[in-house]
Structure formats: structure tokens, C-alpha cells
Coordinates of C-alpha atoms and ligand atoms in Angstrom, one line a residue:
M1 CA 28.0 -2.4 9.5
T2 CA 24.2 -1.9 10.3
A3 CA 21.8 -4.2 8.0
A4 CA 19.6 -2.1 5.8
R5 CA 16.2 -1.5 6.8
A6 CA 13.5 -3.8 5.8
W7 CA 9.7 -4.1 7.0
W8 CA 10.1 -8.1 7.7
K9 CA 13.5 -7.3 9.8
E10 CA 11.4 -5.1 12.4
A11 CA 8.5 -7.5 12.3
V12 CA 7.5 -10.0 14.9
V13 CA 5.6 -13.0 13.4
Y14 CA 2.8 -14.9 15.0
Q15 CA 2.5 -18.3 13.7
I16 CA -1.2 -19.5 13.7
Y17 CA -2.0 -23.3 13.3
P18 CA -5.6 -23.2 11.7
Q19 CA -6.6 -26.7 12.8
S20 CA -6.2 -25.8 16.5
F21 CA -6.9 -22.2 16.9
N22 CA -10.6 -21.6 17.3
D23 CA -13.3 -23.5 15.9
S24 CA -16.3 -21.3 14.9
D25 CA -18.8 -23.8 13.6
G26 CA -18.6 -26.7 16.2
D27 CA -17.0 -29.3 14.2
G28 CA -14.0 -29.8 16.5
V29 CA -11.7 -28.2 13.9
G30 CA -10.4 -24.6 13.9
D31 CA -11.3 -22.7 11.1
L32 CA -11.0 -19.3 9.0
Q33 CA -13.8 -17.8 10.9
G34 CA -12.4 -19.1 14.1
I35 CA -9.4 -16.9 13.3
I36 CA -11.2 -13.8 12.3
E37 CA -13.2 -14.1 15.7
R38 CA -9.7 -13.9 17.6
L39 CA -7.9 -11.3 15.3
D40 CA -8.2 -8.5 18.2
Y41 CA -6.5 -10.9 20.4
V42 CA -3.7 -11.4 17.9
A43 CA -3.2 -7.6 17.2
S44 CA -3.3 -7.0 21.2
L45 CA -0.1 -8.7 21.0
G46 CA 1.6 -6.2 19.1
V47 CA 2.7 -8.6 16.5
D48 CA 3.1 -7.6 13.1
V49 CA 2.6 -10.7 10.7
I50 CA 0.4 -13.8 10.9
W51 CA 2.0 -16.8 9.4
L52 CA -0.8 -19.2 8.5
N53 CA -0.1 -23.0 8.4
P54 CA -1.5 -24.3 5.3
V55 CA -5.2 -24.0 4.8
Y56 CA -5.4 -25.3 1.1
Q57 CA -7.7 -28.3 -0.2
S58 CA -6.2 -31.4 1.3
P59 CA -7.1 -34.7 2.3
Q60 CA -4.8 -34.1 5.6
A61 CA -2.5 -37.0 5.5
D62 CA 0.0 -34.3 6.9
N63 CA -2.4 -31.9 8.4
G64 CA -2.6 -29.7 5.2
Y65 CA 1.2 -30.1 3.9
D66 CA -0.2 -32.6 1.4
I67 CA -2.3 -30.2 -1.2
S68 CA -4.7 -31.5 -3.5
D69 CA -5.6 -28.2 -4.8
Y70 CA -3.5 -24.9 -4.3
R71 CA -6.2 -22.6 -5.3
A72 CA -9.0 -24.0 -3.2
I73 CA -9.4 -23.6 0.9
H74 CA -9.9 -27.0 2.9
E75 CA -13.8 -27.3 3.5
A76 CA -13.2 -27.8 7.0
Y77 CA -11.5 -24.4 7.4
G78 CA -14.1 -22.6 5.2
T79 CA -14.2 -21.3 1.7
L80 CA -12.3 -18.8 -0.3
D81 CA -14.5 -15.9 0.7
D82 CA -13.5 -16.4 4.3
W83 CA -10.3 -16.4 3.4
E84 CA -10.6 -13.0 1.5
E85 CA -12.4 -11.6 4.3
L86 CA -9.5 -13.0 6.8
L87 CA -6.9 -11.0 4.9
D88 CA -9.0 -8.0 4.9
E89 CA -9.5 -8.0 8.6
I90 CA -5.8 -8.8 9.2
H91 CA -4.9 -5.7 7.2
A92 CA -7.4 -3.7 8.9
R93 CA -5.5 -4.2 11.9
D94 CA -2.2 -3.3 10.5
M95 CA -1.1 -6.6 10.4
R96 CA 0.4 -8.6 7.4
L97 CA -0.3 -12.3 6.2
V98 CA 1.9 -14.8 5.4
M99 CA 1.1 -18.1 3.7
D100 CA 2.4 -21.4 3.6
L101 CA 4.0 -22.6 0.1
V102 CA 4.3 -26.4 -0.1
V103 CA 5.9 -27.2 -3.4
N104 CA 8.3 -30.0 -2.7
H105 CA 5.5 -32.3 -2.8
T106 CA 2.0 -32.3 -3.5
S107 CA -0.8 -34.6 -2.2
D108 CA -1.0 -37.9 -4.2
E109 CA -4.8 -36.9 -4.7
H110 CA -3.7 -33.6 -6.6
E111 CA -4.9 -33.8 -10.2
W112 CA -1.5 -33.7 -11.2
F113 CA -0.5 -36.9 -9.6
Q114 CA -3.4 -38.6 -10.9
R115 CA -2.8 -37.7 -14.3
S116 CA 0.9 -38.6 -13.9
R117 CA 0.0 -42.0 -12.4
R118 CA -2.1 -42.8 -15.4
G119 CA 0.7 -41.6 -17.5
E120 CA -1.2 -38.8 -19.4
D121 CA 0.5 -37.2 -21.8
G122 CA 2.9 -34.1 -20.5
Y123 CA 2.1 -35.5 -17.0
R124 CA 4.3 -38.3 -16.3
D125 CA 7.6 -36.1 -15.8
Y126 CA 5.6 -34.0 -13.2
Y127 CA 6.9 -36.4 -10.1
I128 CA 9.9 -38.4 -10.0
W129 CA 9.1 -42.4 -11.3
R130 CA 11.5 -45.1 -11.2
E131 CA 11.4 -48.6 -12.1
G132 CA 13.6 -50.1 -9.6
E133 CA 14.6 -53.9 -9.4
T134 CA 12.3 -56.7 -8.1
D135 CA 13.5 -59.0 -5.3
E136 CA 13.5 -62.9 -5.5
Y137 CA 9.8 -63.0 -4.9
G138 CA 9.1 -60.5 -7.7
D139 CA 8.5 -57.5 -5.3
P140 CA 9.7 -54.1 -6.4
T141 CA 12.8 -53.1 -4.3
P142 CA 13.5 -49.3 -4.0
P143 CA 15.5 -47.6 -6.9
N144 CA 17.9 -46.3 -4.2
N145 CA 18.3 -46.3 -0.2
W146 CA 16.7 -43.0 0.4
G147 CA 14.6 -42.5 3.6
S148 CA 11.5 -40.7 4.6
F149 CA 11.5 -38.0 6.9
F150 CA 8.9 -40.0 8.7
G151 CA 10.6 -43.2 8.8
G152 CA 11.2 -46.1 6.3
S153 CA 11.8 -45.7 2.3
A154 CA 11.2 -42.8 0.4
W155 CA 9.8 -44.9 -2.5
E156 CA 6.2 -46.4 -2.7
Y157 CA 5.1 -48.8 -5.6
D158 CA 2.3 -47.5 -7.1
E159 CA 0.1 -50.2 -8.8
K160 CA -1.6 -47.8 -11.3
G161 CA 1.5 -46.2 -12.2
E162 CA 3.1 -49.5 -12.4
S163 CA 6.4 -48.2 -10.8
Q164 CA 7.7 -46.3 -7.8
Y165 CA 7.5 -42.7 -6.7
L166 CA 9.6 -40.7 -4.4
H167 CA 8.0 -39.3 -1.4
L168 CA 10.6 -37.6 1.0
F169 CA 7.7 -37.4 3.7
H170 CA 4.3 -39.4 3.9
E171 CA 3.5 -41.7 1.2
K172 CA 0.7 -39.6 0.2
Q173 CA 3.1 -37.0 -0.4
P174 CA 5.0 -37.4 -3.7
D175 CA 7.9 -35.2 -4.6
L176 CA 7.3 -32.7 -7.5
N177 CA 9.8 -33.3 -10.6
W178 CA 11.4 -29.5 -10.4
E179 CA 13.6 -30.7 -13.4
N180 CA 10.5 -30.4 -15.7
P181 CA 10.3 -26.5 -16.3
E182 CA 6.2 -27.1 -17.0
I183 CA 5.9 -27.8 -13.1
R184 CA 8.0 -25.0 -12.6
S185 CA 5.9 -22.5 -14.4
D186 CA 2.7 -24.1 -12.9
I187 CA 4.2 -23.5 -9.8
Y188 CA 5.0 -20.0 -10.5
E189 CA 1.7 -19.2 -11.5
M190 CA 0.2 -20.2 -8.6
I191 CA 2.5 -18.2 -6.5
D192 CA 1.5 -15.1 -8.6
W193 CA -2.3 -15.8 -8.2
W194 CA -1.7 -15.7 -4.3
L195 CA 0.5 -12.8 -4.5
E196 CA -2.0 -10.9 -6.7
K197 CA -4.7 -11.4 -3.9
G198 CA -2.5 -9.1 -1.8
I199 CA -0.7 -11.6 0.6
D200 CA 2.4 -10.2 2.3
G201 CA 4.7 -13.4 1.6
F202 CA 5.3 -17.0 1.9
R203 CA 6.8 -19.3 4.4
M204 CA 8.5 -22.0 2.3
D205 CA 8.1 -25.6 3.3
V206 CA 11.5 -27.8 2.8
I207 CA 12.2 -25.4 0.2
N208 CA 15.9 -26.5 -0.3
L209 CA 14.7 -30.5 -1.1
I210 CA 13.3 -29.0 -4.5
S211 CA 16.6 -30.0 -6.6
K212 CA 17.5 -33.7 -6.6
P213 CA 21.3 -35.0 -7.8
E214 CA 21.1 -36.2 -11.1
G215 CA 20.9 -40.3 -11.1
L216 CA 19.7 -40.3 -7.6
P217 CA 22.6 -41.9 -5.8
D218 CA 22.5 -43.9 -2.7
G219 CA 23.3 -41.8 0.5
D220 CA 25.1 -42.9 3.8
P221 CA 23.2 -45.2 5.3
D222 CA 24.0 -43.9 8.9
S223 CA 22.7 -40.4 7.8
D224 CA 19.2 -39.7 9.0
P225 CA 17.1 -39.7 7.1
V226 CA 19.3 -41.8 4.6
G227 CA 20.2 -39.9 1.5
V228 CA 19.6 -36.5 3.0
E229 CA 23.2 -35.4 2.2
Q230 CA 22.1 -36.2 -1.2
F231 CA 18.6 -34.8 -1.3
A232 CA 19.1 -31.7 0.6
N233 CA 20.7 -28.5 -1.1
G234 CA 21.0 -30.3 -4.4
P235 CA 22.7 -29.0 -7.6
R236 CA 20.1 -26.9 -9.0
T237 CA 18.4 -25.3 -5.8
Q238 CA 20.2 -21.9 -6.1
E239 CA 18.8 -21.6 -10.0
F240 CA 15.4 -23.0 -9.2
L241 CA 15.2 -20.3 -6.4
N242 CA 16.5 -17.4 -8.2
E243 CA 14.5 -18.4 -11.1
M244 CA 10.9 -18.3 -8.7
A245 CA 12.3 -15.1 -7.3
A246 CA 12.6 -13.3 -10.7
E247 CA 9.3 -14.8 -11.9
T248 CA 7.2 -14.2 -8.9
F249 CA 8.6 -12.3 -5.6
D250 CA 10.9 -9.9 -7.0
D251 CA 7.8 -7.9 -8.5
Y252 CA 6.0 -7.4 -4.8
D253 CA 7.0 -6.2 -1.4
A254 CA 6.6 -9.8 0.0
M255 CA 8.6 -11.5 2.6
T256 CA 10.0 -14.8 1.9
V257 CA 11.3 -17.4 4.8
G258 CA 12.5 -20.7 3.6
E259 CA 12.1 -23.6 5.8
C260 CA 15.7 -25.5 5.1
V261 CA 16.6 -28.8 6.3
A262 CA 20.2 -29.5 6.7
I263 CA 21.8 -26.2 6.1
D264 CA 24.7 -24.7 7.9
V265 CA 25.6 -20.8 8.3
D266 CA 27.4 -21.1 5.0
I267 CA 24.8 -22.7 2.9
A268 CA 22.4 -20.4 4.3
G269 CA 24.2 -17.4 3.1
D270 CA 23.9 -18.7 -0.4
Y271 CA 20.1 -18.4 0.1
V272 CA 19.5 -15.2 2.3
S273 CA 22.8 -13.0 1.6
A274 CA 21.5 -9.5 -0.1
D275 CA 21.3 -10.8 -3.4
G276 CA 20.4 -14.4 -2.7
P277 CA 16.9 -15.6 -3.7
L278 CA 15.1 -15.6 -0.1
D279 CA 14.9 -13.0 2.7
M280 CA 15.2 -15.6 5.7
A281 CA 15.8 -19.1 6.2
F282 CA 14.9 -21.5 9.3
H283 CA 17.8 -23.8 10.0
F284 CA 17.5 -26.5 12.4
Q285 CA 20.9 -26.7 14.3
H286 CA 19.6 -25.6 17.7
M287 CA 16.5 -28.2 17.1
Q288 CA 18.7 -31.0 16.7
L289 CA 20.6 -30.1 20.1
D290 CA 18.4 -33.0 22.1
Q291 CA 18.4 -35.3 19.3
Q292 CA 22.2 -35.8 18.0
D293 CA 21.1 -39.5 17.5
G294 CA 18.2 -39.2 15.5
W295 CA 14.5 -38.8 16.4
W296 CA 14.3 -41.9 18.8
S297 CA 16.8 -40.4 21.5
I298 CA 16.1 -37.6 23.9
E299 CA 19.3 -36.1 25.0
D300 CA 20.1 -33.4 27.3
W301 CA 20.8 -30.5 25.7
S302 CA 23.4 -28.0 27.1
L303 CA 23.5 -24.5 27.1
P304 CA 27.1 -23.7 25.9
D305 CA 26.1 -25.9 22.9
L306 CA 23.1 -23.7 22.4
K307 CA 25.1 -20.6 22.8
S308 CA 27.5 -21.7 20.3
V309 CA 24.8 -22.5 17.7
M310 CA 23.3 -19.1 18.3
A311 CA 26.2 -17.2 18.4
E312 CA 27.3 -18.5 15.0
W313 CA 24.2 -17.9 13.5
Q314 CA 24.0 -14.6 14.9
T315 CA 27.7 -13.3 14.1
D316 CA 28.6 -15.1 10.9
L317 CA 25.2 -15.2 8.6
D318 CA 25.8 -13.5 5.7
G319 CA 22.0 -12.2 5.6
W320 CA 19.1 -11.9 8.1
N321 CA 18.3 -14.2 10.8
T322 CA 15.1 -16.0 11.9
V323 CA 14.7 -16.7 15.6
Y324 CA 12.4 -19.4 16.5
L325 CA 12.5 -21.9 19.8
G326 CA 9.3 -24.0 18.6
N327 CA 6.4 -24.1 16.1
H328 CA 3.9 -26.9 14.9
D329 CA 6.7 -29.5 14.3
Q330 CA 8.5 -29.2 17.8
P331 CA 7.5 -29.8 21.5
R332 CA 6.4 -26.6 23.1
I333 CA 9.2 -24.6 24.4
V334 CA 8.5 -24.1 27.8
S335 CA 8.7 -28.1 28.4
R336 CA 11.7 -28.1 26.0
F337 CA 14.1 -25.4 27.0
G338 CA 12.4 -24.3 30.3
D339 CA 10.6 -26.0 33.4
D340 CA 6.9 -26.7 32.6
E341 CA 6.3 -27.2 36.3
E342 CA 7.7 -25.3 39.1
Y343 CA 9.3 -22.4 36.8
R344 CA 6.7 -22.4 34.2
E345 CA 5.9 -18.7 34.5
A346 CA 9.7 -17.7 34.9
S347 CA 11.0 -19.8 32.2
A348 CA 8.5 -18.8 29.6
K349 CA 9.3 -15.1 30.3
L350 CA 12.7 -16.1 30.1
L351 CA 12.2 -17.8 26.5
A352 CA 10.3 -14.8 25.6
T353 CA 13.2 -12.7 26.3
F354 CA 15.3 -14.9 24.1
L355 CA 12.9 -15.0 21.3
L356 CA 12.7 -10.9 21.3
T357 CA 16.2 -10.0 21.9
H358 CA 18.1 -11.7 19.4
Q359 CA 19.2 -10.4 16.1
G360 CA 16.7 -11.7 13.6
T361 CA 12.8 -12.0 13.1
P362 CA 11.2 -13.8 15.8
F363 CA 8.6 -16.3 15.3
L364 CA 6.4 -16.9 17.8
F365 CA 4.0 -19.8 18.0
Q366 CA 0.4 -19.6 19.2
G367 CA -0.1 -20.3 22.7
D368 CA 3.4 -19.9 23.9
E369 CA 2.5 -16.5 25.0
I370 CA 0.4 -18.0 27.6
G371 CA 3.0 -20.6 28.5
M372 CA 1.3 -23.7 27.1
T373 CA 3.1 -26.8 27.6
N374 CA 3.6 -30.5 26.4
C375 CA 0.3 -32.7 26.7
P376 CA 0.1 -35.4 29.2
W377 CA -1.0 -38.3 26.7
A378 CA -3.0 -41.3 28.2
S379 CA -2.5 -43.6 25.3
F380 CA -1.1 -43.8 21.7
E381 CA -5.1 -43.7 20.6
E382 CA -4.8 -40.4 21.5
M383 CA -2.0 -39.2 19.1
R384 CA -2.8 -37.7 15.6
D385 CA 0.6 -37.0 14.3
A386 CA 1.3 -39.1 11.0
D387 CA 5.1 -38.8 11.6
A388 CA 5.1 -40.4 15.3
K389 CA 2.7 -42.9 14.2
N390 CA 4.4 -44.0 11.2
R391 CA 7.8 -44.3 13.2
V392 CA 5.8 -46.4 15.7
A393 CA 4.1 -48.7 13.3
L394 CA 7.6 -49.3 11.7
A395 CA 9.4 -49.6 15.0
L396 CA 6.7 -52.2 15.9
E397 CA 6.9 -54.1 12.3
S398 CA 10.7 -54.4 12.6
G399 CA 10.9 -55.6 16.1
D400 CA 12.8 -52.7 17.1
I401 CA 10.3 -52.4 20.0
E402 CA 7.9 -54.9 21.2
D403 CA 5.0 -52.7 22.3
Y404 CA 4.1 -49.0 22.5
D405 CA 5.3 -48.8 25.9
E406 CA 8.7 -49.0 24.8
A407 CA 8.6 -45.9 22.8
R408 CA 6.1 -44.1 25.0
E409 CA 8.8 -41.7 26.5
V410 CA 10.0 -40.4 23.2
V411 CA 6.7 -40.4 21.4
E412 CA 5.0 -38.6 24.3
F413 CA 8.0 -35.9 24.1
R414 CA 8.4 -35.7 20.5
S415 CA 5.1 -36.2 18.9
R416 CA 4.2 -33.2 17.0
D417 CA 1.0 -33.4 18.7
N418 CA 2.4 -31.3 21.6
A419 CA 2.1 -28.5 19.6
R420 CA -1.0 -29.0 18.1
T421 CA -3.3 -29.3 21.0
P422 CA -5.9 -26.7 20.7
M423 CA -5.2 -22.9 21.7
Q424 CA -6.5 -22.7 25.5
W425 CA -8.9 -19.8 25.5
D426 CA -10.7 -20.2 28.9
D427 CA -11.7 -22.7 31.5
S428 CA -14.7 -23.6 29.8
H429 CA -15.4 -27.1 28.3
N430 CA -12.5 -27.7 25.6
A431 CA -11.0 -24.6 26.8
G432 CA -13.4 -22.7 24.8
F433 CA -11.8 -24.0 21.5
T434 CA -15.0 -25.7 20.1
D435 CA -18.5 -26.6 21.0
G436 CA -17.9 -29.8 19.2
D437 CA -15.6 -33.0 19.9
P438 CA -12.3 -31.5 19.5
W439 CA -10.3 -33.4 16.6
I440 CA -7.4 -33.7 19.2
K441 CA -7.0 -34.1 22.8
V442 CA -7.3 -30.5 24.6
N443 CA -4.4 -30.3 27.3
P444 CA -6.1 -30.9 30.6
N445 CA -4.1 -28.2 32.2
Y446 CA -6.5 -25.5 30.2
E447 CA -8.4 -25.0 33.4
D448 CA -5.3 -23.0 34.9
I449 CA -3.3 -22.1 31.7
N450 CA -5.4 -20.1 29.5
V451 CA -5.9 -16.9 27.6
A452 CA -8.9 -15.4 29.8
A453 CA -6.7 -15.9 33.0
A454 CA -3.6 -14.7 31.5
E455 CA -5.6 -11.5 30.7
T456 CA -6.4 -10.8 34.5
A457 CA -2.7 -11.8 35.7
E458 CA -1.1 -8.4 35.7
D459 CA 2.7 -9.8 35.7
G460 CA 1.7 -12.7 33.8
I461 CA 3.5 -14.4 31.0
L462 CA 1.0 -12.7 28.4
S463 CA 1.6 -9.3 29.7
Y464 CA 5.3 -9.7 29.6
Y465 CA 5.3 -10.7 25.9
R466 CA 3.2 -7.7 25.2
E467 CA 5.6 -5.4 27.1
L468 CA 8.6 -6.9 25.3
I469 CA 7.3 -6.7 22.0
D470 CA 6.5 -3.2 22.5
L471 CA 10.0 -2.7 23.9
R472 CA 11.6 -4.2 20.9
S473 CA 9.8 -2.0 18.4
D474 CA 10.9 1.0 20.4
L475 CA 14.6 -0.1 20.3
D476 CA 16.3 -0.2 17.4
V477 CA 19.2 -1.9 18.9
L478 CA 17.1 -4.9 19.7
V479 CA 16.2 -5.2 15.9
Y480 CA 19.4 -4.0 14.3
G481 CA 22.1 -4.2 16.8
E482 CA 25.2 -6.0 16.4
Y483 CA 25.4 -9.2 18.9
E484 CA 28.3 -10.3 20.8
L485 CA 28.2 -13.3 23.2
L486 CA 29.7 -12.8 26.5
L487 CA 30.5 -15.9 29.2
P488 CA 30.5 -18.7 26.5
D489 CA 31.4 -21.3 28.7
H490 CA 29.3 -20.7 31.6
E491 CA 27.1 -23.6 32.2
T492 CA 23.9 -21.9 32.9
V493 CA 24.2 -18.4 32.2
Y494 CA 23.5 -17.0 28.8
A495 CA 24.8 -13.1 28.4
Y496 CA 25.0 -11.1 25.2
R497 CA 25.3 -7.6 24.1
R498 CA 23.2 -5.7 21.5
T499 CA 25.1 -2.8 20.3
L500 CA 24.1 0.0 17.4
D501 CA 26.4 2.4 15.8
E502 CA 23.7 5.2 15.6
P503 CA 24.7 8.4 17.5
S504 CA 21.0 9.6 17.1
V505 CA 19.5 6.9 19.6
D506 CA 19.4 7.1 23.4
V507 CA 19.6 3.3 23.7
D508 CA 22.6 1.7 21.9
D509 CA 24.0 -0.7 24.0
V510 CA 21.7 -3.5 25.5
L511 CA 23.1 -6.3 27.9
V512 CA 21.0 -9.3 27.9
V513 CA 21.4 -11.8 30.6
L514 CA 19.3 -14.9 31.1
N515 CA 19.7 -17.5 33.9
V516 CA 18.6 -20.6 32.1
S517 CA 18.5 -22.9 35.3
P518 CA 16.3 -23.5 38.5
T519 CA 19.0 -22.4 40.7
E520 CA 20.0 -19.2 42.0
T521 CA 23.2 -17.9 40.3
G522 CA 25.7 -15.4 41.2
V523 CA 27.6 -14.3 38.0
S524 CA 30.3 -11.8 37.0
V525 CA 29.5 -10.1 33.7
P526 CA 32.6 -8.6 31.7
V527 CA 31.1 -5.3 30.8
D528 CA 32.9 -2.3 31.7
T529 CA 30.2 0.1 32.4
D530 CA 27.3 0.9 34.8
A531 CA 23.9 -0.7 34.0
A532 CA 20.4 0.6 34.2
L533 CA 17.7 -2.1 34.4
L534 CA 15.5 -1.8 31.2
F535 CA 13.6 -4.7 31.4
G536 CA 13.4 -8.2 33.1
N537 CA 11.1 -11.0 34.7
E538 CA 11.9 -10.5 38.4
L539 CA 10.7 -7.3 39.7
D540 CA 12.8 -6.7 42.5
A541 CA 16.0 -6.8 40.5
S542 CA 17.9 -3.6 40.5
D543 CA 20.4 -1.4 38.6
A544 CA 24.0 -2.9 38.6
S545 CA 27.0 -0.6 39.0
S546 CA 30.4 -2.2 38.2
E547 CA 33.1 -1.9 40.9
S548 CA 35.8 -3.1 39.4
H549 CA 35.0 -1.4 35.8
D550 CA 35.4 -4.2 34.0
S551 CA 32.5 -6.3 35.1
I552 CA 29.3 -6.3 37.1
D553 CA 28.2 -8.8 39.6
L554 CA 24.7 -10.2 39.5
D555 CA 22.9 -12.5 41.8
L556 CA 20.3 -13.9 39.5
Q557 CA 17.0 -15.7 40.7
P558 CA 16.0 -19.0 39.1
Y559 CA 15.4 -18.7 35.3
E560 CA 15.6 -14.8 35.6
A561 CA 15.5 -12.7 32.8
R562 CA 17.2 -9.2 32.7
L563 CA 17.7 -6.5 30.2
Y564 CA 20.3 -3.6 31.0
D565 CA 21.1 -0.5 29.4
L566 CA 24.7 0.1 29.1
S567 CA 24.2 3.4 26.7
Ligands
LIG601 O1 8.6 -29.8 7.9 C1 10.2 -30.5 7.6 C2 10.7 -31.3 8.3 O2 11.9 -31.1 8.3 C3 10.0 -32.1 9.5 O3 9.8 -33.1 9.1 C4 10.7 -31.7 10.8 O4 11.9 -32.5 10.8 C5 9.6 -32.9 11.6 O5 8.5 -32.4 11.7 C6 10.1 -33.1 13.0 O6 9.3 -34.2 13.4 C7 7.7 -29.3 6.9 C8 6.5 -29.1 8.0 O7 6.8 -28.1 8.7 C9 6.0 -30.4 8.2 O8 4.7 -30.2 9.0 C10 5.6 -31.1 7.3 O9 5.1 -32.5 7.8 C11 6.6 -31.4 6.5 O10 7.5 -30.2 6.1 C12 6.3 -32.1 5.2 O11 5.7 -31.0 4.3

């Protein structure tokens, strides 16, 4: 059955990390006017929606995911007037704006937390406070064994509050107490305030962590982070999300995408099915393939495993998928899933093909459209990521590592800083990102990898993205078509078929073949029809006819991607 149409199903989303996109005033930090300056570029990609990472007032302990005022703009980014101008300019280019909604926690500098820690009337219960026990030295011990996503205990003793508060992320990000109806109505009011301004939706940060289980029971000490099975998808998640939708989104034509940790395809269905509270969800199952043993290990991911995750979501999800390979929290996609050296260009195009030809709304991260890579870090001092820094500090403290060198390989790969180096606009000083001192290192490869150079490369990564986004918007089959995995066990070739049961369209059957490897590969794909080449990253590929009538034989170049019309 073909899914019901919706604008957000047909949309391609482009994620902008404001701190690192474009600096208009020379303070080394990207800003809203800087984004406005580059909107023609964003529109030229053919994308429909911009998702903006948090731009709210924040002390920036976690780059804006620690909000101290939901209704104000972070000073370094500009003012509310700049934001209004940005919204208008985005709409003037027929694009839409999706904001980040961070309501599992606030900053400890938020007025609510300030009042809560002082025990002001009505505010104590805005956050999750527990007494806990004391140890033999009289120091407080954590009320349970839950761990923070950034390493260490999820509890912090607060002198002023004279007890401990829960923070599933940074200690400057106390978790809100969603059990308290007051907090819920304050949040819904805030959501409405933004929707009334005319935004087109929200990406909801760790939204399935909002309901904590009664009694906050200890978690399995081997889980990562400890307690995640207790605090993710808690008992009232569905109820809270339904309430939120009824009080806010249901009155608007807004799109909602929830970032959901620790979900599988069945749990996701509860959130995103036709009568579920959200339109879409981000899951992490493919992000975990190279870290099955946790953050500190880098394992080889295998293509059959990636295929099996993709195929399960593509075929079994009761609802609409999201498709992403990277974002502001993950390594650069070409460095993780492709080859950022010899085959950077081919593999970046292959990954573009992956992102734009699955069933689901594609989310592209800034810079991937020019094949930006992980950064060569010269020292730990260059790192900015609170997550990586905290983990290293804790590992040093506990003696798990003796010095930074022992952690170096993992940190340099996994640090969220890799995604956060400034957007590379041209080969001028600081890649054209800022006239000042950038807040984070510019990847030195900007002299070769930058938008200006990409604009002049005729068959480069950038034009490939543009053409493929165009093709996707022309072909309903790429949006609404059913997905069928072929060759599930093939070690290096990922092949799938998209078919649409729609007699009026010309192209209703498309084969996607991706050679996810640096070696030339011959493969026999089990489709029983002639195949006309539709698109690909190798110019001399040709139509393939099936001699045996039950398969076609293809000879694929390293990281070659092809789309065939089987209609
Ligand atoms: O990320 C949630 C999340 O699960 C991350 O902790 C992720 O696992 C980690 O960054 C990988 O290293 C969201 C935001 O996207 C992230 O930027 C925030 O730091 C976090 O929530 C807290 O708000």
C-alpha cells in the first residue's frame, strides 16, 4: 500500500549547525545573518527544509543544547529580529524552517532551575531531586547507578539545592521533571509561541527520555549508559507525547521528528504510526554498527549488517522513515562509511545516492554535499566537544588511560568536533567562514575541499547532489515506492529495488546498486528485466540487459553507484 502523501515525506532536509556555518560579524562564531547570506546557496541545492540546531539563549556548555531561555536568541547568533528575518528569507525561497526542541533538560542557568534549587514555591518539582545516601566520609552517593550519556554518574550534588539532581547529559543540563503538569504546560506554551511565529516544525532532542520510571530503579551495570533501559521509552512517554501533540502540533501543518535513543522498529512504530504522536523518528541502530562495545571502541562495520538494519526499518516500520548517515553528533559520513582519501569523490557520491534513494525523508548535514571529511587533530587542546572532553577527563581520573595518547585514536575519530569544523566556503583564510579567529579549528583540507571549488567542478559531488535531489523530486517512486532488498549477504554490493503501484507514472520500478568498496566488483543482480541506466557516479556505465532473464550482470567500479529504470 502506498503511504498517504505529505509535504514532509517529499521533502529533503538540510541541517545547519549555526555555530559553524557562516560568521557575518567576525567574532569567530557563525550567526543568523551569516546563514541569511548563504541562503541562496542552500536553496540552490534543491532542498525543501532547513533544520536549525539550537539557536536559543544558552551558556553553551553543550553547544546550545543547554538552554537558559527558550524565547531568546543566543547573543553571538544575533537577535530575535535577525531570526524573524531568517524565517522570512527562508520562506521567500520556498523552503521551510524546522527548529530544535530541547525539552528533556534545560541549562542549569535557566530561571526554572535557579528557582528550583532555591526551593522556591512551586519550582522545586520542576527538576528531579533526590537526597541519596552519604558514604563513610559523609559525601553524597548517587541515588541510583544511572550513567550520563557523556560518561560518569547522571547525578550531581548541588550545594544550593542541598541535594542531588538528575542530568542524563552534561551536569549543566538538569533533566526536567515531566511528571509535574506545570512544567508540561509551560513547555506547550513555549512550543505554541514558536509555532505562532510561523515555523514549520520541530526536531525533538532525545524526546523519548522525558518519562522516567517511578522509583528511578537501578539499571543493568553493563548497559551503556547504565540505566538506559530504564530511562529511555519510560512508562508515560506515549501519554506525554500525545498530550503535547494535542496541545500544540495538531493545530498546525508542522512536521515533527523525534530523536529517539534506544528504539527498535517496534517501539518506533508506537511513536510514528498514522495515529502516533510524531511524524518521524531518528533511530541509532546503524550509528551503533561500529561501536557495539560502546563509545571507546571503534569496530569495523559490515555492509551486510548495515543492509539488515536498513531493510528492517524500510520494510517493517509502521510509519514513515528518516534517512541519515551523519549529523552534528557523528563523524563525517565520507570518513566513516566511505573513503576520505583515494575514493573521496566517488564514495561521497555513493553516500548521496544512499541518502536520497531510500524510503523516508533524507536528512543531509551541512558540508556533506561537498564531501567534507573528519579533521586531522594536532592536539587535545584543539577539541571543543563537551562529550569527548568529559570522557577523556573521566578516563584519566579513573586510571583507565594514563595519558591522552592512549585515547587519541578513538577521540580523534569519534569526537563530535569532526562534524562541527567550519563549513568550507572557499580557499581564502579560514575557508571563508570568518574574518576573525574561528571558535574551532578549520579543517586544513579547505584549500581543496570548498564550495567555491565544488561550484566549478562539472561532475563533482555538489552537482551530483543537486541532480539527484532533482531526480528524487521528479520521481514519486523514489519517495513513495516500496523497498525490496536484493543480495542481502553480498559483502560489498548493496542493491535494492523501489517499486510503486501507480499506473499513471512512467518510472515505477527503480534498481539501486551501490558498490561499497574500493575494489572493482562483478555482480549478478536478480532482476528479470532489461535495465536502462537512469543515474550514477560513473559516466561510462551503460544500460544492462539481462541475458538469462532472471538476472543482470554488472561490472562495478570502486564505490560506483547506479540507478536503473526497470519499468
Ligand atoms: O544527542 C543525544 C545523543 O544520544 C547523543 O548523546 C549522542 O549519542 C552522542 O552525541 C554521540 O556522541 C542529542 C543532541 O543531538 C546532542 O548534540 C546533545 O548533546 C544531546 O542530545 C543533549 O541535548
